[in-house]
Amino acid sequence: MFITLCRIAGIPARWQSGNNTRGDNAGAHDWAYFYIEPFGWLGCDPSYGGGAYGMGDEIKRRHYFGNLDPFRLPSNSAFERNFDPPMTYVRQDPTDNQSGEAEYAAEDGREGRSLGEEETITSRVIVTAEHRMA
């Protein structure tokens, strides 16, 4: 909604998705950028900013409007972008693919198909300096 409201107001805005890698946890997350002269593209996370507002944390709310924390790993910048090579079967997440996709081809009379989330194992691992030293 933030991106749409910016665009209605004539402010260039774009979407970004990826992973939040705070602490020892990583998970899919989306955020936005908006363009303001003379500063250029500024980050905005209405989700985290709204959460800070709900907790009464005005400093964090203001931070997430024009800034982002350093714990982000961008993975997609084009909404519903096709894969290269393209998938043959229906994607599980056609929007932003933050967790990957899997499918198998038809062979030996067996019909090919995409694999559902319950048929795959996905993990995200945070590699820290301690991991690299081991």
PDB file of C-alpha atoms in Angstrom:
ATOM      1  CA  MET A   1       0.000   0.000   0.000  1.00  0.00           C
ATOM      2  CA  PHE A   2       2.890   2.378   0.791  1.00  0.00           C
ATOM      3  CA  ILE A   3       4.282   1.983  -2.734  1.00  0.00           C
ATOM      4  CA  THR A   4       0.870   2.619  -4.290  1.00  0.00           C
ATOM      5  CA  LEU A   5       0.270   5.712  -2.160  1.00  0.00           C
ATOM      6  CA  CYS A   6       3.715   7.077  -3.087  1.00  0.00           C
ATOM      7  CA  ARG A   7       3.012   6.577  -6.772  1.00  0.00           C
ATOM      8  CA  ILE A   8      -0.409   8.237  -6.508  1.00  0.00           C
ATOM      9  CA  ALA A   9       1.362  11.217  -4.911  1.00  0.00           C
ATOM     10  CA  GLY A  10       3.881  11.305  -7.788  1.00  0.00           C
ATOM     11  CA  ILE A  11       6.750   9.859  -5.718  1.00  0.00           C
ATOM     12  CA  PRO A  12       8.691   7.083  -7.477  1.00  0.00           C
ATOM     13  CA  ALA A  13       8.587   3.926  -5.355  1.00  0.00           C
ATOM     14  CA  ARG A  14       9.634   0.317  -5.827  1.00  0.00           C
ATOM     15  CA  TRP A  15       9.302  -3.006  -4.066  1.00  0.00           C
ATOM     16  CA  GLN A  16      12.081  -5.247  -2.753  1.00  0.00           C
ATOM     17  CA  SER A  17      11.920  -8.714  -1.272  1.00  0.00           C
ATOM     18  CA  GLY A  18      14.461 -10.931   0.338  1.00  0.00           C
ATOM     19  CA  ASN A  19      15.291 -12.197   3.777  1.00  0.00           C
ATOM     20  CA  ASN A  20      15.642 -10.567   7.150  1.00  0.00           C
ATOM     21  CA  THR A  21      18.718 -12.015   8.860  1.00  0.00           C
ATOM     22  CA  ARG A  22      18.458 -10.567  12.344  1.00  0.00           C
ATOM     23  CA  GLY A  23      20.363 -12.465  15.025  1.00  0.00           C
ATOM     24  CA  ASP A  24      20.345 -16.216  14.535  1.00  0.00           C
ATOM     25  CA  ASN A  25      17.108 -16.255  12.552  1.00  0.00           C
ATOM     26  CA  ALA A  26      16.366 -15.648   8.869  1.00  0.00           C
ATOM     27  CA  GLY A  27      12.990 -15.300   7.228  1.00  0.00           C
ATOM     28  CA  ALA A  28      11.284 -13.938   4.149  1.00  0.00           C
ATOM     29  CA  HIS A  29      10.444 -10.232   4.265  1.00  0.00           C
ATOM     30  CA  ASP A  30       9.457  -7.399   1.890  1.00  0.00           C
ATOM     31  CA  TRP A  31      10.198  -3.680   2.067  1.00  0.00           C
ATOM     32  CA  ALA A  32      10.072  -0.588  -0.122  1.00  0.00           C
ATOM     33  CA  TYR A  33      12.215   2.183  -1.563  1.00  0.00           C
ATOM     34  CA  PHE A  34      11.026   5.657  -2.498  1.00  0.00           C
ATOM     35  CA  TYR A  35      12.855   8.414  -4.362  1.00  0.00           C
ATOM     36  CA  ILE A  36      13.230  11.922  -2.938  1.00  0.00           C
ATOM     37  CA  GLU A  37      15.481  14.650  -4.376  1.00  0.00           C
ATOM     38  CA  PRO A  38      18.238  15.417  -3.402  1.00  0.00           C
ATOM     39  CA  PHE A  39      18.640  12.237  -1.305  1.00  0.00           C
ATOM     40  CA  GLY A  40      17.900   9.586  -3.946  1.00  0.00           C
ATOM     41  CA  TRP A  41      16.389   6.210  -3.101  1.00  0.00           C
ATOM     42  CA  LEU A  42      15.495   5.818   0.580  1.00  0.00           C
ATOM     43  CA  GLY A  43      14.471   2.594   2.270  1.00  0.00           C
ATOM     44  CA  CYS A  44      11.188   2.164   4.081  1.00  0.00           C
ATOM     45  CA  ASP A  45       9.763  -0.752   6.018  1.00  0.00           C
ATOM     46  CA  PRO A  46       6.115  -0.017   6.826  1.00  0.00           C
ATOM     47  CA  SER A  47       5.787  -3.407   8.526  1.00  0.00           C
ATOM     48  CA  TYR A  48       8.550  -2.808  11.067  1.00  0.00           C
ATOM     49  CA  GLY A  49       7.691   0.880  11.359  1.00  0.00           C
ATOM     50  CA  GLY A  50       4.047   0.032  12.000  1.00  0.00           C
ATOM     51  CA  GLY A  51       5.063  -2.527  14.607  1.00  0.00           C
ATOM     52  CA  ALA A  52       7.212   0.093  16.336  1.00  0.00           C
ATOM     53  CA  TYR A  53       4.282   2.499  16.278  1.00  0.00           C
ATOM     54  CA  GLY A  54       2.072  -0.128  17.892  1.00  0.00           C
ATOM     55  CA  MET A  55       4.655  -0.591  20.656  1.00  0.00           C
ATOM     56  CA  GLY A  56       4.928   3.158  21.181  1.00  0.00           C
ATOM     57  CA  ASP A  57       8.549   3.276  19.961  1.00  0.00           C
ATOM     58  CA  GLU A  58       8.684   6.572  18.072  1.00  0.00           C
ATOM     59  CA  ILE A  59      12.443   6.352  17.457  1.00  0.00           C
ATOM     60  CA  LYS A  60      12.156   3.012  15.618  1.00  0.00           C
ATOM     61  CA  ARG A  61       9.030   4.145  13.767  1.00  0.00           C
ATOM     62  CA  ARG A  62      10.886   7.154  12.414  1.00  0.00           C
ATOM     63  CA  HIS A  63      13.978   5.070  11.641  1.00  0.00           C
ATOM     64  CA  TYR A  64      12.079   2.732   9.326  1.00  0.00           C
ATOM     65  CA  PHE A  65      10.762   5.656   7.295  1.00  0.00           C
ATOM     66  CA  GLY A  66      13.816   6.574   5.209  1.00  0.00           C
ATOM     67  CA  ASN A  67      16.222   3.994   6.651  1.00  0.00           C
ATOM     68  CA  LEU A  68      16.643   0.233   6.850  1.00  0.00           C
ATOM     69  CA  ASP A  69      18.542  -1.963   9.262  1.00  0.00           C
ATOM     70  CA  PRO A  70      21.636  -3.776   7.928  1.00  0.00           C
ATOM     71  CA  PHE A  71      20.148  -7.258   8.430  1.00  0.00           C
ATOM     72  CA  ARG A  72      18.595  -7.648   4.968  1.00  0.00           C
ATOM     73  CA  LEU A  73      19.543  -9.906   2.117  1.00  0.00           C
ATOM     74  CA  PRO A  74      17.750  -8.751  -1.067  1.00  0.00           C
ATOM     75  CA  SER A  75      16.800 -11.580  -3.397  1.00  0.00           C
ATOM     76  CA  ASN A  76      14.170 -10.155  -5.771  1.00  0.00           C
ATOM     77  CA  SER A  77      13.474  -6.758  -7.223  1.00  0.00           C
ATOM     78  CA  ALA A  78      10.917  -7.651  -9.890  1.00  0.00           C
ATOM     79  CA  PHE A  79       7.416  -8.666  -8.853  1.00  0.00           C
ATOM     80  CA  GLU A  80       6.300 -11.979 -10.450  1.00  0.00           C
ATOM     81  CA  ARG A  81       9.440 -12.224 -12.553  1.00  0.00           C
ATOM     82  CA  ASN A  82       9.792 -15.356 -14.679  1.00  0.00           C
ATOM     83  CA  PHE A  83      12.597 -17.826 -14.036  1.00  0.00           C
ATOM     84  CA  ASP A  84      15.379 -18.417 -16.521  1.00  0.00           C
ATOM     85  CA  PRO A  85      14.994 -21.159 -17.556  1.00  0.00           C
ATOM     86  CA  PRO A  86      11.217 -20.954 -17.065  1.00  0.00           C
ATOM     87  CA  MET A  87       9.372 -23.474 -14.929  1.00  0.00           C
ATOM     88  CA  THR A  88       7.216 -25.973 -16.777  1.00  0.00           C
ATOM     89  CA  TYR A  89       4.571 -26.348 -14.081  1.00  0.00           C
ATOM     90  CA  VAL A  90       2.660 -24.005 -11.764  1.00  0.00           C
ATOM     91  CA  ARG A  91       4.814 -22.104  -9.275  1.00  0.00           C
ATOM     92  CA  GLN A  92       4.018 -22.305  -5.571  1.00  0.00           C
ATOM     93  CA  ASP A  93       5.001 -18.669  -5.018  1.00  0.00           C
ATOM     94  CA  PRO A  94       4.635 -16.668  -8.238  1.00  0.00           C
ATOM     95  CA  THR A  95       5.018 -13.356  -6.414  1.00  0.00           C
ATOM     96  CA  ASP A  96       8.573 -13.161  -5.147  1.00  0.00           C
ATOM     97  CA  ASN A  97      10.116 -16.630  -4.702  1.00  0.00           C
ATOM     98  CA  GLN A  98      11.883 -16.026  -1.398  1.00  0.00           C
ATOM     99  CA  SER A  99      12.144 -19.744  -0.606  1.00  0.00           C
ATOM    100  CA  GLY A 100      12.805 -21.356  -3.981  1.00  0.00           C
ATOM    101  CA  GLU A 101      10.812 -23.649  -6.249  1.00  0.00           C
ATOM    102  CA  ALA A 102      11.162 -27.296  -7.284  1.00  0.00           C
ATOM    103  CA  GLU A 103       9.606 -29.444  -9.987  1.00  0.00           C
ATOM    104  CA  TYR A 104      10.297 -32.685 -11.782  1.00  0.00           C
ATOM    105  CA  ALA A 105       9.866 -33.557 -15.438  1.00  0.00           C
ATOM    106  CA  ALA A 106       7.511 -36.140 -16.867  1.00  0.00           C
ATOM    107  CA  GLU A 107       9.216 -39.438 -17.701  1.00  0.00           C
ATOM    108  CA  ASP A 108       8.472 -43.168 -17.961  1.00  0.00           C
ATOM    109  CA  GLY A 109       4.723 -42.525 -18.116  1.00  0.00           C
ATOM    110  CA  ARG A 110       4.836 -40.505 -14.923  1.00  0.00           C
ATOM    111  CA  GLU A 111       3.341 -37.018 -15.094  1.00  0.00           C
ATOM    112  CA  GLY A 112       5.671 -34.175 -14.106  1.00  0.00           C
ATOM    113  CA  ARG A 113       4.620 -31.460 -11.665  1.00  0.00           C
ATOM    114  CA  SER A 114       5.818 -28.783  -9.291  1.00  0.00           C
ATOM    115  CA  LEU A 115       6.512 -29.813  -5.712  1.00  0.00           C
ATOM    116  CA  GLY A 116       4.463 -28.341  -2.893  1.00  0.00           C
ATOM    117  CA  GLU A 117       5.926 -26.662   0.167  1.00  0.00           C
ATOM    118  CA  GLU A 118       5.172 -29.762   2.250  1.00  0.00           C
ATOM    119  CA  GLU A 119       7.256 -31.878  -0.158  1.00  0.00           C
ATOM    120  CA  THR A 120      10.452 -29.857   0.157  1.00  0.00           C
ATOM    121  CA  ILE A 121      12.793 -28.897   2.949  1.00  0.00           C
ATOM    122  CA  THR A 122      13.961 -25.301   3.022  1.00  0.00           C
ATOM    123  CA  SER A 123      16.477 -23.908   5.462  1.00  0.00           C
ATOM    124  CA  ARG A 124      18.217 -20.608   6.001  1.00  0.00           C
ATOM    125  CA  VAL A 125      21.526 -20.579   7.816  1.00  0.00           C
ATOM    126  CA  ILE A 126      23.168 -17.481   9.249  1.00  0.00           C
ATOM    127  CA  VAL A 127      26.943 -17.715   8.837  1.00  0.00           C
ATOM    128  CA  THR A 128      28.746 -15.651  11.445  1.00  0.00           C
ATOM    129  CA  ALA A 129      32.404 -14.953  12.123  1.00  0.00           C
ATOM    130  CA  GLU A 130      32.353 -17.830  14.637  1.00  0.00           C
ATOM    131  CA  HIS A 131      31.175 -20.215  11.891  1.00  0.00           C
ATOM    132  CA  ARG A 132      33.926 -19.093   9.512  1.00  0.00           C
ATOM    133  CA  MET A 133      36.625 -19.590  12.178  1.00  0.00           C
ATOM    134  CA  ALA A 134      35.557 -23.184  12.956  1.00  0.00           C
TER     135      ALA A 134
END
